[in-house]
PDB file of C-alpha atoms and ligand atoms in Angstrom:
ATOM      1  CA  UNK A   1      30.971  35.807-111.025  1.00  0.00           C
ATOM      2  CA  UNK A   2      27.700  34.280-111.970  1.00  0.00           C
ATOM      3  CA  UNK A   3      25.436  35.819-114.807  1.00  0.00           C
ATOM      4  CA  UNK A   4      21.866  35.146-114.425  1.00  0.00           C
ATOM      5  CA  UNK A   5      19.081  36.389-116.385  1.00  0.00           C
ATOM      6  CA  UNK A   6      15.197  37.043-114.721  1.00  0.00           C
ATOM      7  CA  UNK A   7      12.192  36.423-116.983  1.00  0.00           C
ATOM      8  CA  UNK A   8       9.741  38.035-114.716  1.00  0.00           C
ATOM      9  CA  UNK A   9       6.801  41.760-115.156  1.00  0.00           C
ATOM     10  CA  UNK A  10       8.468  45.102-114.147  1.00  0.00           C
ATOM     11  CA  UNK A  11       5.706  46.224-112.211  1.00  0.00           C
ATOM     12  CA  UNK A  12       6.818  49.909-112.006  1.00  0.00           C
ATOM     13  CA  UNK A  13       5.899  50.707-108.451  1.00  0.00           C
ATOM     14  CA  UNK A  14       5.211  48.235-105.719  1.00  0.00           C
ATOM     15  CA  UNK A  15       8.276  46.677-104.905  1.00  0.00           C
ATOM     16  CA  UNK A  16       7.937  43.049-106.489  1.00  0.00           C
ATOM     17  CA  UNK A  17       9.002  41.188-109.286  1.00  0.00           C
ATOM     18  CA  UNK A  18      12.532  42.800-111.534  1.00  0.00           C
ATOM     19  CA  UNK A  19      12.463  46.060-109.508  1.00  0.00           C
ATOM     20  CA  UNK A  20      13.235  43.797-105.858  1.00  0.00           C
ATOM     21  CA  UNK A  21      15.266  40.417-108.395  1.00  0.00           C
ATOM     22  CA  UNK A  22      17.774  43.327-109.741  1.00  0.00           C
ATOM     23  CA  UNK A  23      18.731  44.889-106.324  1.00  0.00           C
ATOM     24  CA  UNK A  24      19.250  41.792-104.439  1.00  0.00           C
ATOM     25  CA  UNK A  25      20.960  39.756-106.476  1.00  0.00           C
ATOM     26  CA  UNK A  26      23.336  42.470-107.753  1.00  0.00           C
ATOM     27  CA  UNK A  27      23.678  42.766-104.212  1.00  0.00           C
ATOM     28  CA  UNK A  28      25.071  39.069-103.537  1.00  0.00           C
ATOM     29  CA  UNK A  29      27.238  39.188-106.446  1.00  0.00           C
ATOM     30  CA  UNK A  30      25.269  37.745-109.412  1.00  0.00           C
ATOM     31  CA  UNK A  31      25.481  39.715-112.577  1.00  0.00           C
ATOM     32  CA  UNK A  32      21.864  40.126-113.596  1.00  0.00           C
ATOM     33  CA  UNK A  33      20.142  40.433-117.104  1.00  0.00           C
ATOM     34  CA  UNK A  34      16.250  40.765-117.500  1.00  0.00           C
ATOM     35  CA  UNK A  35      13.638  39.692-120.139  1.00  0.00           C
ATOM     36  CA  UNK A  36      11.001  41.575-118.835  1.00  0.00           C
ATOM     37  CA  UNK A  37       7.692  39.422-119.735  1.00  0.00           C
ATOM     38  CA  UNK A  38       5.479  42.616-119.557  1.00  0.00           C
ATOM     39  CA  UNK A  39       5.328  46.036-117.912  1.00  0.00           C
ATOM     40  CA  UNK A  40       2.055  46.953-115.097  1.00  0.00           C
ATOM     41  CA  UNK A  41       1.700  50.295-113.822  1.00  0.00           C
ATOM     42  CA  UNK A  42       1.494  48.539-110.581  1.00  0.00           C
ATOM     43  CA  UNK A  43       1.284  44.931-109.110  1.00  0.00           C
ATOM     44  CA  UNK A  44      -2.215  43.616-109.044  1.00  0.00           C
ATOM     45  CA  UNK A  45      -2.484  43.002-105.215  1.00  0.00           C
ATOM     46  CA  UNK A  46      -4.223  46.070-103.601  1.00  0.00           C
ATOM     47  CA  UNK A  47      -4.195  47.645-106.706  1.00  0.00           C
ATOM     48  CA  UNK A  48      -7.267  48.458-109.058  1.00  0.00           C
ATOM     49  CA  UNK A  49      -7.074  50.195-112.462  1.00  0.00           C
ATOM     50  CA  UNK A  50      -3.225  49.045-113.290  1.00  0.00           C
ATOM     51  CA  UNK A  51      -1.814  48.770-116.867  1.00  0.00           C
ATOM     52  CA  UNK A  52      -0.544  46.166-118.434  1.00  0.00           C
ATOM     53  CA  UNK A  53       1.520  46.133-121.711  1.00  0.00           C
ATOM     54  CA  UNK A  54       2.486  42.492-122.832  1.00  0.00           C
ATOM     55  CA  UNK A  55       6.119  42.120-124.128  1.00  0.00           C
ATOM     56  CA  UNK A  56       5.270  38.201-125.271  1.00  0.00           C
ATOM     57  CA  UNK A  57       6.376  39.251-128.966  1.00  0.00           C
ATOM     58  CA  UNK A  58       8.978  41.039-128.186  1.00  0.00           C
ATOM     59  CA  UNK A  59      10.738  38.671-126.056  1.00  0.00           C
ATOM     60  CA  UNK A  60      11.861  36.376-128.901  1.00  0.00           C
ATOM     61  CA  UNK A  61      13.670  39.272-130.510  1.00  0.00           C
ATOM     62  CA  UNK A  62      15.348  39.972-127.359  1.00  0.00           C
ATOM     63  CA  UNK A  63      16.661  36.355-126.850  1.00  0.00           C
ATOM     64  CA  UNK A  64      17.088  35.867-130.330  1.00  0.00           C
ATOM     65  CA  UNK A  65      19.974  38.924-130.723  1.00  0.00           C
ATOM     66  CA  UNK A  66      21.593  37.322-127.498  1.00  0.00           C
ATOM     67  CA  UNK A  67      21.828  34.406-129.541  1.00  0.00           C
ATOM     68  CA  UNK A  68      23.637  35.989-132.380  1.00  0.00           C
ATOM     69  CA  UNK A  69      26.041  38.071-129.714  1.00  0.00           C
ATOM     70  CA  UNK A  70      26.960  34.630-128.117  1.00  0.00           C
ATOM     71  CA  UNK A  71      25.660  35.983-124.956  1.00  0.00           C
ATOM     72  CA  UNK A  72      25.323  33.016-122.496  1.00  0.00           C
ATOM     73  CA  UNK A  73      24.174  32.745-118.899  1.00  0.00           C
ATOM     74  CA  UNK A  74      24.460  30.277-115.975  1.00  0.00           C
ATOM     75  CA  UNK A  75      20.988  30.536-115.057  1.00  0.00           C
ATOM     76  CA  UNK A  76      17.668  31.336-115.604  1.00  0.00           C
ATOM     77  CA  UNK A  77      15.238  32.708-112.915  1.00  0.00           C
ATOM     78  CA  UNK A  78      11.427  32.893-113.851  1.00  0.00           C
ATOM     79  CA  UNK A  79       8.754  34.661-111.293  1.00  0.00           C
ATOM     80  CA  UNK A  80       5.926  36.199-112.938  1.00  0.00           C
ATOM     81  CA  UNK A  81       4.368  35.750-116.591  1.00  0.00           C
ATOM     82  CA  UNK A  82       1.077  36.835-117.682  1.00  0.00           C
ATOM     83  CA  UNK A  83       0.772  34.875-120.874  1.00  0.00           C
ATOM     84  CA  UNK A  84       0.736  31.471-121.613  1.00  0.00           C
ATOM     85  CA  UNK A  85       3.205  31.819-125.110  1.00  0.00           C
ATOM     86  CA  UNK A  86       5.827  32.438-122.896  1.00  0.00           C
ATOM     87  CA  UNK A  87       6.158  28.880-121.302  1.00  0.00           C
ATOM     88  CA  UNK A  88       6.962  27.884-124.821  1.00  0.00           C
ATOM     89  CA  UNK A  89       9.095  30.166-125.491  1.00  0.00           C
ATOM     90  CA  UNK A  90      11.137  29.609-122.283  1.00  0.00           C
ATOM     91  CA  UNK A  91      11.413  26.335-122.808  1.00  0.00           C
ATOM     92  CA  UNK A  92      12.300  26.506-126.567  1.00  0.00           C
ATOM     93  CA  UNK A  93      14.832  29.234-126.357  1.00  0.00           C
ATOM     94  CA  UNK A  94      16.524  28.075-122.643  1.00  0.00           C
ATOM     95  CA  UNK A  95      19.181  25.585-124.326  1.00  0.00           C
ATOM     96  CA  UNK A  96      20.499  28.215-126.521  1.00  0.00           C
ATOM     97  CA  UNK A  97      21.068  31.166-123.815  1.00  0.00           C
ATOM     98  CA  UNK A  98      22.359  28.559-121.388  1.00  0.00           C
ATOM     99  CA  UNK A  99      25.951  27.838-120.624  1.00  0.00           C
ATOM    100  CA  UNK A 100      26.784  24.218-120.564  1.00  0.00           C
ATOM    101  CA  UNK A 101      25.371  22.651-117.485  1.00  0.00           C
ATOM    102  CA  UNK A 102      23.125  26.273-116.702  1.00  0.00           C
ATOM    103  CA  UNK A 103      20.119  25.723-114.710  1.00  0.00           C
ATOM    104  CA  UNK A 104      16.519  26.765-114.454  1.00  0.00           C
ATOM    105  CA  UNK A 105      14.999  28.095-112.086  1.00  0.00           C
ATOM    106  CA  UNK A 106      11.592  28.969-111.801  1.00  0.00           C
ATOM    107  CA  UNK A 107       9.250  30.701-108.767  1.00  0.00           C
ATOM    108  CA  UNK A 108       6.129  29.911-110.338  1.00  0.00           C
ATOM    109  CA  UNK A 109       4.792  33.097-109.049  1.00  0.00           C
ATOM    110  CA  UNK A 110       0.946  32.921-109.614  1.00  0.00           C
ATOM    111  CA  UNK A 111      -1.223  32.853-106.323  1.00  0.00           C
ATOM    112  CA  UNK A 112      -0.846  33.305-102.613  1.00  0.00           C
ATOM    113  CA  UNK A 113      -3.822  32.585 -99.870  1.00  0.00           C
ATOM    114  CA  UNK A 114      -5.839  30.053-101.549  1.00  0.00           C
ATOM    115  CA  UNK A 115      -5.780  32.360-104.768  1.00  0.00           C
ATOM    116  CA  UNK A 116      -4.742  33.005-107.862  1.00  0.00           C
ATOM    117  CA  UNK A 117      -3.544  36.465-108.779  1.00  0.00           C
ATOM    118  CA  UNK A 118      -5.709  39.047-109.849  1.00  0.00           C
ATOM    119  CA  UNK A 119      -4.961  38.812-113.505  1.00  0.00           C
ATOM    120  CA  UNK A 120      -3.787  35.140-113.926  1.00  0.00           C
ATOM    121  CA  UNK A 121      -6.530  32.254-114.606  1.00  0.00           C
ATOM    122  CA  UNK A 122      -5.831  28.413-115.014  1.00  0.00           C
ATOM    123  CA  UNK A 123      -4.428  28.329-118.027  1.00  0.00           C
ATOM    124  CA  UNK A 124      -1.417  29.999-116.631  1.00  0.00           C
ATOM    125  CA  UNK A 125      -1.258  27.383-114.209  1.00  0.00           C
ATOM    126  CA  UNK A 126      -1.431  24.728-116.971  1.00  0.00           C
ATOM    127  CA  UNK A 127       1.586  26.629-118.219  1.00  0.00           C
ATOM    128  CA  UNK A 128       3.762  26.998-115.156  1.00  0.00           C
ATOM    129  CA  UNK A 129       3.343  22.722-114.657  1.00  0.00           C
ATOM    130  CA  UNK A 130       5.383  23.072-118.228  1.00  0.00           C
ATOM    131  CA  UNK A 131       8.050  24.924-116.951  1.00  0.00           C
ATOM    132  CA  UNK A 132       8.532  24.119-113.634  1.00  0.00           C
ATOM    133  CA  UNK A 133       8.726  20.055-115.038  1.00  0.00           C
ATOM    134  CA  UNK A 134      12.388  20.991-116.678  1.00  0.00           C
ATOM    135  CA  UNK A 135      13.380  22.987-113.691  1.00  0.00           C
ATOM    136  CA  UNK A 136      16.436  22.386-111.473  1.00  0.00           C
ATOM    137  CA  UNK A 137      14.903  24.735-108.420  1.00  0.00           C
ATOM    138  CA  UNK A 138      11.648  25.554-107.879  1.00  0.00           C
ATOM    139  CA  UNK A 139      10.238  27.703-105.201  1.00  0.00           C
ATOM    140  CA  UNK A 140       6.406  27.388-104.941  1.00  0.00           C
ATOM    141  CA  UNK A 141       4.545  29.068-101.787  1.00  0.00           C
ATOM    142  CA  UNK A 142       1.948  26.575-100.014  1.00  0.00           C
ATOM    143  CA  UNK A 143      -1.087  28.018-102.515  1.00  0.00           C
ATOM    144  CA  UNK A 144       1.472  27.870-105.750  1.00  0.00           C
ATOM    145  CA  UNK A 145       2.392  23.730-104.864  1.00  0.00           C
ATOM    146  CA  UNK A 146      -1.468  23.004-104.702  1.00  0.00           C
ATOM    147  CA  UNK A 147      -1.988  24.645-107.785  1.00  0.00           C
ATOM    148  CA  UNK A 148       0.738  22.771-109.615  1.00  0.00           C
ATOM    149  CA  UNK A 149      -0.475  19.447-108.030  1.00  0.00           C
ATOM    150  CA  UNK A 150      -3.833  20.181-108.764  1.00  0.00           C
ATOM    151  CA  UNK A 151      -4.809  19.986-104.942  1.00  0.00           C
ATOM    152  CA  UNK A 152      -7.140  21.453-102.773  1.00  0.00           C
ATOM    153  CA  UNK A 153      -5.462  24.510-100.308  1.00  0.00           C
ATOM    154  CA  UNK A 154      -5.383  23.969 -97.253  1.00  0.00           C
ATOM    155  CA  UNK A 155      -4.989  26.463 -94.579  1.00  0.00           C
ATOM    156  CA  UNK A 156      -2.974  23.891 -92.091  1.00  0.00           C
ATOM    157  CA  UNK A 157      -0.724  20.702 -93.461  1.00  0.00           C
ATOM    158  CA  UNK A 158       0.795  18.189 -90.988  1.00  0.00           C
ATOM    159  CA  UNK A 159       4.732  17.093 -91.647  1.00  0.00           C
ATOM    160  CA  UNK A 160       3.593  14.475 -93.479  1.00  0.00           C
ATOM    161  CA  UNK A 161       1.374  16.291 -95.894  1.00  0.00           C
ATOM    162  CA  UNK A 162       4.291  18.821 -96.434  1.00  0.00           C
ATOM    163  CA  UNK A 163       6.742  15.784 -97.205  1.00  0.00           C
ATOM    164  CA  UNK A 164       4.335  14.292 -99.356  1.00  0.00           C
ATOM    165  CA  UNK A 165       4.196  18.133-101.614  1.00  0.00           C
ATOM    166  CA  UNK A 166       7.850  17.976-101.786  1.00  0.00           C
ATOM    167  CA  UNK A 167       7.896  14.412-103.187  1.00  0.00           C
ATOM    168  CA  UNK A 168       4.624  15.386-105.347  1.00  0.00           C
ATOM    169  CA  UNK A 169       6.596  18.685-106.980  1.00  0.00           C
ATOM    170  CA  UNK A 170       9.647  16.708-107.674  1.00  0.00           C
ATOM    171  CA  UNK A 171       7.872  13.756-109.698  1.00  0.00           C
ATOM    172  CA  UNK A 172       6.737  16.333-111.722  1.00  0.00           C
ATOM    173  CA  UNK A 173      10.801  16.814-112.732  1.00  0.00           C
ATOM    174  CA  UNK A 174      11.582  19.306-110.434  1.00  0.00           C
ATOM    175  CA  UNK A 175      15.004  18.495-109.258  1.00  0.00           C
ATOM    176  CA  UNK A 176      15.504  20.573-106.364  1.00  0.00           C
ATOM    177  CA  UNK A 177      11.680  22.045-104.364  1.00  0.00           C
ATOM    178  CA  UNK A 178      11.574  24.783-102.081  1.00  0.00           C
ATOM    179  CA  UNK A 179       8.249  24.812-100.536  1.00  0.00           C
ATOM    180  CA  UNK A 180       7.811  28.457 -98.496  1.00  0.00           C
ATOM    181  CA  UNK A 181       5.693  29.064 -96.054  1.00  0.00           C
ATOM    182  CA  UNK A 182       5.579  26.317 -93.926  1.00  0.00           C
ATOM    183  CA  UNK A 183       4.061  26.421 -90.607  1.00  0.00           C
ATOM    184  CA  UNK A 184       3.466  23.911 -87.707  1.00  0.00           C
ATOM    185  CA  UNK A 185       3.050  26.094 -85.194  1.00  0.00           C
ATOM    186  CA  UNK A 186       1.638  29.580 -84.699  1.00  0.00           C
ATOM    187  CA  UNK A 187       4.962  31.273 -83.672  1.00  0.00           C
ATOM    188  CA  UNK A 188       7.208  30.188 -86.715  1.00  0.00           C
ATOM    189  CA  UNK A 189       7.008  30.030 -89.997  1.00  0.00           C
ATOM    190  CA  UNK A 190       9.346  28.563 -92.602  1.00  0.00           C
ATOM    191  CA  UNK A 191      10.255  26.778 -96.010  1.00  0.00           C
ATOM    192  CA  UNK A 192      11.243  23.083 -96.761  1.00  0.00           C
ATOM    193  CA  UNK A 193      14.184  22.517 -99.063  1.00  0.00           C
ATOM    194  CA  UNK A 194      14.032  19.065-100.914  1.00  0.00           C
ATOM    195  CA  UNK A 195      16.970  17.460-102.977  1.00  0.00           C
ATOM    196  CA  UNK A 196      15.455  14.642-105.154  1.00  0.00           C
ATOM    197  CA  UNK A 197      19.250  13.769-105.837  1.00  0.00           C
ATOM    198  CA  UNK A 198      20.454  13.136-102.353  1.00  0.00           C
ATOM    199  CA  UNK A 199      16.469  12.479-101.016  1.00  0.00           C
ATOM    200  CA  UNK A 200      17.551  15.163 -98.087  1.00  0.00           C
ATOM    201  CA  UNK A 201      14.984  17.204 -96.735  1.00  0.00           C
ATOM    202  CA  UNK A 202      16.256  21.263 -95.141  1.00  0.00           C
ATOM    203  CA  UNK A 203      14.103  23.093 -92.845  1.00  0.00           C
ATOM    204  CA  UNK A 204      13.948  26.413 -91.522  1.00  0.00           C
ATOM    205  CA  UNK A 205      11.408  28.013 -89.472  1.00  0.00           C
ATOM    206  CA  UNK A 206      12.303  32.376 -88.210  1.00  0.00           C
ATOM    207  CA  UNK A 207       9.523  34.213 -86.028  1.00  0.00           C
ATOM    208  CA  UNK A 208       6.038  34.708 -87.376  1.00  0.00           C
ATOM    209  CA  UNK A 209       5.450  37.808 -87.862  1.00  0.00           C
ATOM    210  CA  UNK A 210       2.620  39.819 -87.410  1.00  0.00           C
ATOM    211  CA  UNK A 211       1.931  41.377 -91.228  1.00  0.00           C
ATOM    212  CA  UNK A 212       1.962  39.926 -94.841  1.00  0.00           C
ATOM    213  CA  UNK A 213       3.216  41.768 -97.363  1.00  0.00           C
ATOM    214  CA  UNK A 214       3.423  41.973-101.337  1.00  0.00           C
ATOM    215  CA  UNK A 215       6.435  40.960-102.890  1.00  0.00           C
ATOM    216  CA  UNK A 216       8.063  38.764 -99.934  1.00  0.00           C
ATOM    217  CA  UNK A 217       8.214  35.842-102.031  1.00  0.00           C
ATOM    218  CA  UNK A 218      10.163  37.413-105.087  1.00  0.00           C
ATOM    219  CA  UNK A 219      12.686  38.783-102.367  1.00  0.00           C
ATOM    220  CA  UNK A 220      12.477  35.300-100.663  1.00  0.00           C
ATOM    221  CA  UNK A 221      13.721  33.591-104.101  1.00  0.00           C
ATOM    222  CA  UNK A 222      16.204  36.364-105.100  1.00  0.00           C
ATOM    223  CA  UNK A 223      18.095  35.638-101.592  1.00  0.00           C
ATOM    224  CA  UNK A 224      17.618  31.797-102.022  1.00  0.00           C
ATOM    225  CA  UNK A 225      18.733  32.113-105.405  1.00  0.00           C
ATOM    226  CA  UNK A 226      22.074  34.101-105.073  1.00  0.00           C
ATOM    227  CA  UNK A 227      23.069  31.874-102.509  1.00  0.00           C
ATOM    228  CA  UNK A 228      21.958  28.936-104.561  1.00  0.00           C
ATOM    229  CA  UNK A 229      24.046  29.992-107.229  1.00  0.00           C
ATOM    230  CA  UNK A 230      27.063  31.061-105.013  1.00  0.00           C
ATOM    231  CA  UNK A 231      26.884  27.286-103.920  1.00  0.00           C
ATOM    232  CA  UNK A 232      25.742  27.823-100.190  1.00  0.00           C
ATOM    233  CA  UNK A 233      24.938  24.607 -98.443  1.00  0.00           C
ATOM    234  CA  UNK A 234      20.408  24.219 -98.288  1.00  0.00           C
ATOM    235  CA  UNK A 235      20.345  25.209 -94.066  1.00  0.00           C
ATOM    236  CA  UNK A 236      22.599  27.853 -95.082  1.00  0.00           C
ATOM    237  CA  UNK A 237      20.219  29.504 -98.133  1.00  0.00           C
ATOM    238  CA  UNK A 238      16.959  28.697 -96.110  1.00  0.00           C
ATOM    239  CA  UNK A 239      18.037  30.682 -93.104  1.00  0.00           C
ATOM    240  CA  UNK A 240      19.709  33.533 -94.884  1.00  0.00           C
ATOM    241  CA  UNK A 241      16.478  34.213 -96.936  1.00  0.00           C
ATOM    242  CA  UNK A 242      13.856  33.506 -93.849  1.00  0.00           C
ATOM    243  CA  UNK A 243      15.582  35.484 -91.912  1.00  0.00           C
ATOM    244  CA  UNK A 244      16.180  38.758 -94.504  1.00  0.00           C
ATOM    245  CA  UNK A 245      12.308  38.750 -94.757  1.00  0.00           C
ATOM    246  CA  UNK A 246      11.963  38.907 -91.051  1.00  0.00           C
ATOM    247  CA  UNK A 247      14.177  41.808 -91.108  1.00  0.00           C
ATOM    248  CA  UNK A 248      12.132  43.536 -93.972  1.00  0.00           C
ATOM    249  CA  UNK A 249       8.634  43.321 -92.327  1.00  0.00           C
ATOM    250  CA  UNK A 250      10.118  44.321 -89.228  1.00  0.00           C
ATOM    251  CA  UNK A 251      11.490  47.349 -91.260  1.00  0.00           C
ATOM    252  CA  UNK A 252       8.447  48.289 -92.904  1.00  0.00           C
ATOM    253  CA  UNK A 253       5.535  47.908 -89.943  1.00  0.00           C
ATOM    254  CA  UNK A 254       6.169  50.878 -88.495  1.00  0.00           C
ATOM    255  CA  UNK A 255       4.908  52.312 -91.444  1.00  0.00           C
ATOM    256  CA  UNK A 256       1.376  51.647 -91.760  1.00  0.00           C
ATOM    257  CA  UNK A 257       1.523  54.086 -95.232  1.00  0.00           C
ATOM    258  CA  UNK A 258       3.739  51.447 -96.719  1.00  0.00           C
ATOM    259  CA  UNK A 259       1.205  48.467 -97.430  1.00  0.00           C
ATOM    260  CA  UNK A 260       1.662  47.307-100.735  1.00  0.00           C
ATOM    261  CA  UNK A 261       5.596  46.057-100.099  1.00  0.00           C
ATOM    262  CA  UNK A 262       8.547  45.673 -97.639  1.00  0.00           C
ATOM    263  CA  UNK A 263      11.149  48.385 -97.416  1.00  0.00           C
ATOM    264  CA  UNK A 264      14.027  45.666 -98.327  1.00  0.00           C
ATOM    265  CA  UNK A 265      16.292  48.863 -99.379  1.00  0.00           C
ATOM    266  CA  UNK A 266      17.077  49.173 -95.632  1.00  0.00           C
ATOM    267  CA  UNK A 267      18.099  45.572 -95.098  1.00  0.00           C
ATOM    268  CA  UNK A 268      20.552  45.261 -97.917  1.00  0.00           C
ATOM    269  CA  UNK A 269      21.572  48.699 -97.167  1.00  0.00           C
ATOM    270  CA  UNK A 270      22.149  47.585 -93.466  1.00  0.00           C
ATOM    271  CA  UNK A 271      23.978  44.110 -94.494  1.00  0.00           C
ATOM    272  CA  UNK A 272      26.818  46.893 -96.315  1.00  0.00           C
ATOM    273  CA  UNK A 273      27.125  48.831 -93.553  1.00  0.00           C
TER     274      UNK A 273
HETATM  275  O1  PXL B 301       4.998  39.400-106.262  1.00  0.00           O
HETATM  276  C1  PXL B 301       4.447  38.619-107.255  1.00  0.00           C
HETATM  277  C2  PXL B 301       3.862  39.451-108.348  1.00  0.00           C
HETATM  278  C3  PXL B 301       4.622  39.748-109.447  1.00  0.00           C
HETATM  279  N1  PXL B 301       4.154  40.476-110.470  1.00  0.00           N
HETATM  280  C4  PXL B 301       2.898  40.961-110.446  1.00  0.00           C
HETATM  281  C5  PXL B 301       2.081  40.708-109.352  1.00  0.00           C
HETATM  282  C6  PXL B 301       2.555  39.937-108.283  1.00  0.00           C
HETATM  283  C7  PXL B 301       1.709  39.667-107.132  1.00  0.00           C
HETATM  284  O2  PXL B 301       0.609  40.096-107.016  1.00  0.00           O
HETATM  285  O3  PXL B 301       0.840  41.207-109.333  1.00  0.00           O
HETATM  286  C8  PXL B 301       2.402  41.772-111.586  1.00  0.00           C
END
């Protein structure tokens, strides 16, 4: 069994972050540990008037008493991280709570439309290009890759364009790029796997659907990750986590009350049934 630990906010309600990580990867098998980076009332999309309490000094004392309890993981999953001490303290501490050969993995979860998050600025884009250089996966949406490259967004990208992302993301030291949502032509929409080891690019493209919603791309990257780390083939992780987030918008948009995430509970629920 696999032990992974996610370094992301617990964002109380709102279905995002640790409170949709913990569910579905426990789900798929992996034995989960969190270093919560800081605790919001709410996520800051759609929101107004959340809380925020920063855990950036107590996070060191967290990782420091798994290092005296010889506590080791095979992975580490980042999403989220409102400060920019904890890049350094990720990449300090990530040797000593890895097992030999344990990877990172980071969804530098920062922007989506052309955006940055409500309550993130440049500088934590400054620090996610730390990270996300010593990574083994990353999983950047469209807006996150030109951030990191320090490109303009675009609203449309050609194949070649999309290609030339991959290749961009993993010359900054990424080994392994997942680029999400990908889209040639109006009816699908996808994400691009690229292995700088083997050079192979993975695609998968599921039915557009008709609504966006918060929190897709943490539940996107928990799926892709178990799998990942339960050593499915690329087509086999890119179709399993497309296609759960089809299945969890299609879930939810019936209920036009239920804006602010996707009602995942039902799919996992379904998949045990
Ligand atoms: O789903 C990404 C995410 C995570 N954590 C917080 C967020 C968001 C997206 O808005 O606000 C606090």
């Amino acid at each position: 069994m696999k032990k992974i630990v996610s370094i992301q906010d617990i964002s109380c309600y709102g279905q995002c972050s640790l409170t949709v990580a913990l569910p579905v990867l426990s789900a798929r098998g992996i034995e989960t540990a969190i270093l919560p980076s800081g605790i919001l009332s709410t996520h800051t999309g759609g929101f107004t008037g959340f809380t925020v309490l920063d855990l950036t000094e107590e996070m060191p004392r967290i990782v420091d008493h798994w290092i005296s309890e010889g506590i080791h993981f095979d992975a580490i999953y980042t999403g989220y991280i409102g400060d920019t001490r904890q890049f350094d303290l990720i990449n300090a501490k990530k040797d000593a709570i890895l097992k030999e050969g344990g990877k990172l993995i980071v969804d530098p979860a920062m922007a989506d439309h052309g955006k940055l998050y409500a309550a993130l600025n440049q500088d934590i884009v400054e620090g996610m290009k730390k990270i996300v250089r010593e990574a083994d996966l990353i999983l950047p949406n469209l807006t996150e890759a030109a951030f990191l490259l320090d490109r303009p967004y675009q609203e449309h990208y050609t194949q070649n364009e999309i290609l030339d992302m991959v290749h961009g993301l993993s010359d900054m030291g990424a080994k392994e790029v997942v680029l999400t949502g990908v889209s040639f032509e109006q009816s699908r929409l996808g994400a691009v796997h690229y292995n700088s080891v083997t050079d192979r690019v993975t695609e998968y493209y599921a039915e557009r659907q008709p609504k966006n919603y918060h929190g897709t791309g943490d539940i996107f990257s928990s799926i892709y990750i178990a799998d990942w780390l339960n050593g499915r083939p690329a087509e086999e992780c890119l179709r399993d986590s497309c296609e759960f987030i089809v299945k969890c918008i299609q879930a939810t948009m019936p209920y036009e009350d239920h804006g602010y995430g996707v009602m995942f509970e039902q799919v996992l629920a379904a998949e045990r049934r």
